[in-house]
XYZ file of C-alpha atoms in Angstrom:
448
model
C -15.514 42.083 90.954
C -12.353 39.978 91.021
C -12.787 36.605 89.781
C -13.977 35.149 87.293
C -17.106 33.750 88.781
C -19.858 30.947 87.666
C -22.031 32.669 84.967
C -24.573 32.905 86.846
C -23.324 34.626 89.931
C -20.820 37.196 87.852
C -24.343 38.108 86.381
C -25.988 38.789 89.513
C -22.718 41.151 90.669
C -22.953 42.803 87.549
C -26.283 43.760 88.854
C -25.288 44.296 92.222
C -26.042 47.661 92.451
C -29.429 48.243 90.083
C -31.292 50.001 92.104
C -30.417 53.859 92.159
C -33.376 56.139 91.949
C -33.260 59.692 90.428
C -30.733 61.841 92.472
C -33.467 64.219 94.191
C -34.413 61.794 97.484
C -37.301 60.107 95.739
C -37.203 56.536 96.844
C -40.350 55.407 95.475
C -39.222 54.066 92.155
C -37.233 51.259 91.799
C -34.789 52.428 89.168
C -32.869 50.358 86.384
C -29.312 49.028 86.734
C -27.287 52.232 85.750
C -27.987 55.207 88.563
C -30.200 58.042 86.813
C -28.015 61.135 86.378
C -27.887 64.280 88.181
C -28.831 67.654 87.215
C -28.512 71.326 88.376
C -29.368 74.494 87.238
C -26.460 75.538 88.189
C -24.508 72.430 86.225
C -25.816 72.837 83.014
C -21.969 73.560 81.136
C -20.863 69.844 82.446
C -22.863 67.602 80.654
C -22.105 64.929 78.232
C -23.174 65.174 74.073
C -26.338 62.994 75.533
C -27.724 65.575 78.141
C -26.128 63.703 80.805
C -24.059 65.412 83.201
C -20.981 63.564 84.063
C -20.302 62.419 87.304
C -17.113 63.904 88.427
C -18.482 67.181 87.358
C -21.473 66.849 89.702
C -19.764 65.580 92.472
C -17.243 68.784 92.076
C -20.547 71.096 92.326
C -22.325 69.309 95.235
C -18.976 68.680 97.287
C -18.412 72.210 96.890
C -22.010 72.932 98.295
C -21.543 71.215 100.977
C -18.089 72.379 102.024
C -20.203 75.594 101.834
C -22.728 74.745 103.760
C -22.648 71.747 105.875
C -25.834 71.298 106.980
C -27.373 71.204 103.616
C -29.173 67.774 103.941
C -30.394 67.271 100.507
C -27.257 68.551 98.987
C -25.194 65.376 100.808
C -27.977 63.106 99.953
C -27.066 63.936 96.635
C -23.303 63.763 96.939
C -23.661 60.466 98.763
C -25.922 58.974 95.355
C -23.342 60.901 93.341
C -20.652 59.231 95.525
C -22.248 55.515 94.843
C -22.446 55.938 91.292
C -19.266 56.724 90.568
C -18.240 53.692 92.369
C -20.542 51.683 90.000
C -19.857 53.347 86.625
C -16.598 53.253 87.201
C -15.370 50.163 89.740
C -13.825 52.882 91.723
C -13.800 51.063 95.349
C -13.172 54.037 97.744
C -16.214 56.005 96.924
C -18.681 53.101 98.652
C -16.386 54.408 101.439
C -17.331 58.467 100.246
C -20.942 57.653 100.000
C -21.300 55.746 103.840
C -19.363 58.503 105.412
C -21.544 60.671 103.793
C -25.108 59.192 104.626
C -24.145 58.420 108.211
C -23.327 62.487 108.056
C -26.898 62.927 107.342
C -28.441 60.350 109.970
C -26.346 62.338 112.968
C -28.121 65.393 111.785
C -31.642 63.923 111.031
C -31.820 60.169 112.326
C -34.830 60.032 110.567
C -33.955 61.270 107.116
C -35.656 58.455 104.980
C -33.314 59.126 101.537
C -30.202 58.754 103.902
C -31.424 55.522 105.584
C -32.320 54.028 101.986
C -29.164 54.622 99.987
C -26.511 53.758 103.447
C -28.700 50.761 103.157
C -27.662 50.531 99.539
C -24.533 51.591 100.173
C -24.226 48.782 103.092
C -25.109 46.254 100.639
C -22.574 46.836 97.714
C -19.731 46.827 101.160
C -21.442 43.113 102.292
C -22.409 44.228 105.280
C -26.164 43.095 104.709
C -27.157 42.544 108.032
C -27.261 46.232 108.825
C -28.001 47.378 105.282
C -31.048 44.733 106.117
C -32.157 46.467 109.429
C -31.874 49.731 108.026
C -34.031 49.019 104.279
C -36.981 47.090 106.711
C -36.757 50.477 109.006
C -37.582 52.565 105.911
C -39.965 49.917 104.194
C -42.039 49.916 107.023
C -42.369 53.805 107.161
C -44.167 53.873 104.492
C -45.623 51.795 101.422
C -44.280 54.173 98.469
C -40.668 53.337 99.697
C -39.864 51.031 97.016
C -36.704 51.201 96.546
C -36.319 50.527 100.226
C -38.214 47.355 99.990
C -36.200 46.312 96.970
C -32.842 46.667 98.740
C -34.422 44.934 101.806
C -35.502 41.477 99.463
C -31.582 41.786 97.811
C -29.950 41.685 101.412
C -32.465 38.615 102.573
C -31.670 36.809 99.123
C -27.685 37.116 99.687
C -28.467 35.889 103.230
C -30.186 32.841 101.858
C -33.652 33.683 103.014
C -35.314 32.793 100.088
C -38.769 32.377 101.134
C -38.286 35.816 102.737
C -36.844 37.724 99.292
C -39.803 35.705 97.356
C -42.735 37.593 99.592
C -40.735 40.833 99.421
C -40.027 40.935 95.240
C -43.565 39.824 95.316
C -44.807 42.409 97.105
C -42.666 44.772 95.585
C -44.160 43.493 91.669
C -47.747 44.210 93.582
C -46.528 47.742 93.792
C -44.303 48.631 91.094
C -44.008 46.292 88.042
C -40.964 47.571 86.349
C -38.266 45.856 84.150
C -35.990 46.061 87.467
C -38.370 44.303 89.984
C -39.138 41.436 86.679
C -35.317 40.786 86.727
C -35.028 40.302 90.535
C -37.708 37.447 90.135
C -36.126 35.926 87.021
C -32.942 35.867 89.504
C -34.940 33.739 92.691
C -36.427 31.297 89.670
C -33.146 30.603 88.247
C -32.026 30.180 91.882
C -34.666 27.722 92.466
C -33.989 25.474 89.873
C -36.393 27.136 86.857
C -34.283 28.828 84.454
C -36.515 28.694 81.250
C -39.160 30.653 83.513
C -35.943 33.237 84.856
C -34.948 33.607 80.801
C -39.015 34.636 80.028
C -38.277 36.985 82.369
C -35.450 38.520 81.755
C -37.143 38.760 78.291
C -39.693 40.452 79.043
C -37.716 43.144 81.502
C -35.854 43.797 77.937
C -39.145 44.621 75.841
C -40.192 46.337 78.971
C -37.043 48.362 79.015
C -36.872 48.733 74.802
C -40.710 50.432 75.443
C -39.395 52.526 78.604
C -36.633 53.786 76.163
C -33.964 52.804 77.922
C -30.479 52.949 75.713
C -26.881 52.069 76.102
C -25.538 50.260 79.007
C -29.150 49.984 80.676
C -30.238 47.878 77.918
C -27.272 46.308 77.386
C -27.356 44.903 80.784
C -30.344 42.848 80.215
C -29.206 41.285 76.862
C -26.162 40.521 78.792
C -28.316 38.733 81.386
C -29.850 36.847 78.848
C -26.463 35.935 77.665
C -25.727 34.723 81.130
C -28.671 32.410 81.337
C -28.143 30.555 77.975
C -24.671 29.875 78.838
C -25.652 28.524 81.880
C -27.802 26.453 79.634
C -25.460 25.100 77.256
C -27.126 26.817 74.312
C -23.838 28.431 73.145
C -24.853 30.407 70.206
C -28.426 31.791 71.278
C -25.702 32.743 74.923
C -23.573 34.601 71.816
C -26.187 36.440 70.156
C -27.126 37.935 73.395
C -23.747 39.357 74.394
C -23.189 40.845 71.149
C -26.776 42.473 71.144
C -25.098 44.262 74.569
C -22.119 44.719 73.046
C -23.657 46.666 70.315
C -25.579 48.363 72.563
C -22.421 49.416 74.622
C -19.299 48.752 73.306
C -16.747 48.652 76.224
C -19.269 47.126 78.680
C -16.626 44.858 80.357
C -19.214 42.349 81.741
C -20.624 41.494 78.029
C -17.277 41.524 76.799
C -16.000 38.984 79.522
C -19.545 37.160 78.725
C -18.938 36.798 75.003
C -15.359 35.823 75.430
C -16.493 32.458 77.691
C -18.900 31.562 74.851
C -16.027 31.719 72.454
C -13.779 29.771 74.379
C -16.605 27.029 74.739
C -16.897 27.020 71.000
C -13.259 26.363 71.155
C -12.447 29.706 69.053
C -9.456 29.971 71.827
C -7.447 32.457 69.482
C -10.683 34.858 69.050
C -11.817 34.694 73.261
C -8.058 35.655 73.732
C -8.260 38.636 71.358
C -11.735 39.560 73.558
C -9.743 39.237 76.985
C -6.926 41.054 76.029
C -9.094 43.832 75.110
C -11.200 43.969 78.323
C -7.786 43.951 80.109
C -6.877 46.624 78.483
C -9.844 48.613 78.220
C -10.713 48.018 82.332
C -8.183 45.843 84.032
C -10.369 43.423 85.827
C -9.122 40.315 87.550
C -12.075 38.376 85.686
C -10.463 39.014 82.693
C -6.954 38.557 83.864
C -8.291 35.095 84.933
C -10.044 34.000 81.760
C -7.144 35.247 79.551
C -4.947 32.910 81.621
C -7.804 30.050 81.230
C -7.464 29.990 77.393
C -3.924 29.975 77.327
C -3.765 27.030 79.705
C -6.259 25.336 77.625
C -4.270 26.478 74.272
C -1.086 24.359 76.010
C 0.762 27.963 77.427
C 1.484 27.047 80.697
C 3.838 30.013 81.668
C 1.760 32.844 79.891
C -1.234 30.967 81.918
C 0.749 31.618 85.071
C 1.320 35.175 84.430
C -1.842 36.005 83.993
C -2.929 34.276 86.963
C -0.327 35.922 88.982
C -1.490 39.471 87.474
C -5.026 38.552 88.475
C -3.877 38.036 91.913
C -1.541 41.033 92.359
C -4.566 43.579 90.679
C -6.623 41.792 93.729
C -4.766 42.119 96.409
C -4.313 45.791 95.582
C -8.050 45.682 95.228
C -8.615 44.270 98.148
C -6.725 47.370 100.124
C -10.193 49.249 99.893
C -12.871 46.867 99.923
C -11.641 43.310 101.108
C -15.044 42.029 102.864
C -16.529 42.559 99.873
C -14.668 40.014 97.445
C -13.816 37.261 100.330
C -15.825 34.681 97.926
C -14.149 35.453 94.611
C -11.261 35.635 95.617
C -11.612 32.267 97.135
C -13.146 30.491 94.115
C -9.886 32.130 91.977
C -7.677 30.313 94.508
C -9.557 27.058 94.623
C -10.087 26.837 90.625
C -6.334 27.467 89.951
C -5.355 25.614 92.691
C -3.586 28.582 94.493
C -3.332 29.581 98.364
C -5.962 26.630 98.912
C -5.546 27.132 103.290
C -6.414 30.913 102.399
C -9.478 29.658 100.100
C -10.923 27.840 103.163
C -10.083 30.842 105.300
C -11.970 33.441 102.697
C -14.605 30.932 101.935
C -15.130 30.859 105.394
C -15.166 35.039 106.438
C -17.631 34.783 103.512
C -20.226 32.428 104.680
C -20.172 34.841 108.008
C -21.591 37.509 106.255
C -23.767 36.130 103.696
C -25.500 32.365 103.925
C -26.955 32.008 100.320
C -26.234 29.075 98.222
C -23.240 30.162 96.225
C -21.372 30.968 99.575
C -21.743 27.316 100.758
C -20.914 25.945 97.101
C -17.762 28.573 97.533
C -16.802 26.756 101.194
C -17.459 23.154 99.854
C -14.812 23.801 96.875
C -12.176 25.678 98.664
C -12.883 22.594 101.519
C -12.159 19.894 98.087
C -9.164 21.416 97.263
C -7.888 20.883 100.384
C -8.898 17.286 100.585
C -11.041 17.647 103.525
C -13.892 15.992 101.825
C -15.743 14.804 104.637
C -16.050 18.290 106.062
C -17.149 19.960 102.112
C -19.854 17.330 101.514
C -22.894 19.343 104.094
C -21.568 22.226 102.875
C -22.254 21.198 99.210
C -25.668 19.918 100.323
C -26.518 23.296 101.316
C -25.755 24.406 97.998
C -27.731 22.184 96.683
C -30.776 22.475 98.592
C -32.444 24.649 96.810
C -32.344 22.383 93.183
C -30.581 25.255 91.428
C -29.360 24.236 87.649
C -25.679 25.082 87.775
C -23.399 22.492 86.448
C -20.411 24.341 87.971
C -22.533 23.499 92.041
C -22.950 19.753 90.471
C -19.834 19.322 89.522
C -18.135 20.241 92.836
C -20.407 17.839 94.375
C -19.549 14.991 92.030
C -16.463 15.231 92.526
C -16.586 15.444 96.305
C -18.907 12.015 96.229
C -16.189 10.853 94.489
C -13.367 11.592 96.251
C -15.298 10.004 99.468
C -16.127 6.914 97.189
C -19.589 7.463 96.535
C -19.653 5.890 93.195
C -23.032 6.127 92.217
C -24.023 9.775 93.734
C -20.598 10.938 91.802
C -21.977 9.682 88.749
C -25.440 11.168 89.168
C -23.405 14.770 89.849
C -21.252 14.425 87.074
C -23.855 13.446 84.450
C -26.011 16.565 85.893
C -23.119 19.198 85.539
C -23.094 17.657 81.709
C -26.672 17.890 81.088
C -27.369 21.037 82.132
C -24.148 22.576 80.729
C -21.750 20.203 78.574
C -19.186 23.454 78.584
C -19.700 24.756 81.652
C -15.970 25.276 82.384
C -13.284 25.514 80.276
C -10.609 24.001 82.993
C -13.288 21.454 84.499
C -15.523 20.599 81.962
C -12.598 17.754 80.539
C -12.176 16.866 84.301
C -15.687 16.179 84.776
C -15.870 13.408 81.567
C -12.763 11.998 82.835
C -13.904 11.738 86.517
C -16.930 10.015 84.893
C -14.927 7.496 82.826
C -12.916 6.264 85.661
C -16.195 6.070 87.806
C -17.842 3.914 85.158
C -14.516 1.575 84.900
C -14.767 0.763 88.324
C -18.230 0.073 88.240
């Protein structure tokens, strides 16, 4: 993840890849967000103080199996699950590249080979390329009904291409099926997309008592309380938003996405000295862009305009590096970084735009319709914005983008209406734009 995205869609990529099911080609579960863990008889000296066998060590074993004996389709099925969660756990890029090479190995053998199909589907998704990760989950799905985990990876890639009535019918389906703290927070995701985020935070709620009685510990709890976090924020309601992301904090201590999560909250209390303290640790604990960016926010706000431009420029250096190995797959971050720091704002429009090819949901049009702002072609963001819009999400950040594109096109009174929405719904929803957004109202109700 590079930027430090809208609450609400940084939560969403944290999720991004929740759906691993136990490494042994069983795809009829729909699994929780961390990837269950691997085990072999013949692994049992390389496993962690909590029975779990680490990752590297299992890929060693199954890599060398399969050096061994190439044909050994169940052993790369494995390696290629093995392959995807080490690119989760551990933001390492290249292995999404490991774990495709290493299911389409399997599909030249055995075209058919259902576990394959599923998790290069998977696979497909986490690389953006959801129109074939689509094609390939429906193949599966419609194989057979216990292929769950297909159908859950075939509602994610028709939510991220903005078919929302499609995703609805498939998570709904899927609930029919398997009614599991996963499949509850895919739901929670579509209401808070369509506008109803007090019915997405029962939810989410209820996935976490669902996952406290499934006895789910550590970082797959945690990611749930840091959901919750997510949504309150988005709500304004700053210290229920803080409770949350310590809960997952305490529950994993170096989770970077809680720790970026708590750190927003406490620069929208204004405790700029203690959310600098927090980004400078998730910098240094995992070196993400996100937090690279919101360290350079707060000093900005706290009046440090060249520490503010370091960090900014170290956000965009880690990125482009990034970017080497999976560049499709960050077009829209990387674009919002530009147009909220008003950086690169041609390349915005052009990443905004390579974005919207793959992917047609919401937050991609929102992402074209800013990039488009910042480069004062207002008449050419304003459908764009609509189309974020359209489907009455609650996301002051989408609002305030279109109030100030009304205004820039001298729309008084829908700038206004924009404007007072972003502040209802979220009164801090930015620390660089919130300000900017009472301002832009002020001068709107001057000249009225």
């Amino acid at each position: 993840m590079f930027t430090k995205l809208n609450a609400a869609f940084a939560a969403v990529l944290a999720g991004n890849m929740f759906f691993l099911s136990g490494l042994a080609a069983d795809n009829n579960t729909v699994a929780g967000p961390v990837a269950a863990t691997a085990e072999s008889e013949s692994a049992t000296d390389h496993v962690e103080s909590d029975g779990r066998m680490s990752t590297d060590k299992a890929i060693a074993i199954f890599e060398k199996r399969t050096r061994e004996n190439q044909r050994d389709v169940m052993s790369l099925v494995v390696l290629g699950q093995l392959y995807l969660r080490q690119a989760k756990e551990n933001d390492d890029l290249p292995f999404y590249g490991k774990a495709e090479e290493t299911f389409r190995t399997v599909l030249k053998m055995k075209p058919e080979q259902k576990s394959a199909m599923t998790y290069l589907a998977i696979t497909l998704e986490a690389r953006h390329q959801f129109a074939e990760a689509l094609e390939l989950a429906t193949k599966v799905a419609s194989i057979s009904e216990r292929e769950n985990l297909a159908l859950a990876t075939m509602g994610d890639c028709q939510l991220h291409l903005g078919r929302y009535e499609e995703a609805e019918k498939t998570y709904q389906l899927l609930m029919q099926r398997e009614k599991s703290p996963a499949v509850i927070a895919r739901l929670a995701h579509l209401n808070e997309l369509q506008g109803h985020p007090d019915k997405a935070i029962q939810q989410i709620q209820e996935a976490l008592e669902a996952s406290r009685t499934l006895g789910l510990k550590g970082q797959e709890l945690a990611w749930y309380e840091m959901r919750l976090g997510h949504l309150f924020m988005n709500q304004g309601q700053l210290a229920t938003s803080e409770k949350h992301f310590r809960a997952a904090l305490s529950l994993s201590s170096d989770y970077a996405a809680a720790q970026m999560g708590l750190a927003d909250v406490l620069a929208a209390q204004g405790k700029l000295d203690d959310a600098e303290t927090l980004y400078t640790t998730a910098v240094t604990d995992h070196g993400e862009p996100p937090a690279m960016a919101g360290l350079g926010d707060v000093l900005a706000k706290k009046g440090d305009a060249d520490g503010a431009k370091t960090w900014y420029a170290k956000a965009d250096e880690t990125m482009a590096e990034e970017a080497k190995s999976a560049a499709a797959a960050h077009y829209r971050e990387v674009a919002m970084f530009y147009a909220n720091h008003d950086m690169n704002p041609e390349r915005a429009v052009e990443l905004a735009e390579l974005d919207l090819k793959q992917r047609q949901d919401i937050h991609g049009y929102d992402a074209l319709a800013w990039a488009l702002y910042k480069n004062r072609q207002f008449e050419q963001a304003l459908p764009a914005m609509k189309s974020a819009l359209r489907l009455g999400t609650r996301d002051a950040n989408m609002h305030f983008h279109a109030g100030m594109i009304y205004a820039a096109l001298g729309q008084a009174d829908m700038a206004k209406s924009a404007l007072e929405t972003a502040l209802q719904i979220n009164p801090h929803f930015s620390l660089l734009y919130s300000d900017v957004a009472h301002s832009e109202l002020r001068k709107l109700s001057q000249v009225q």
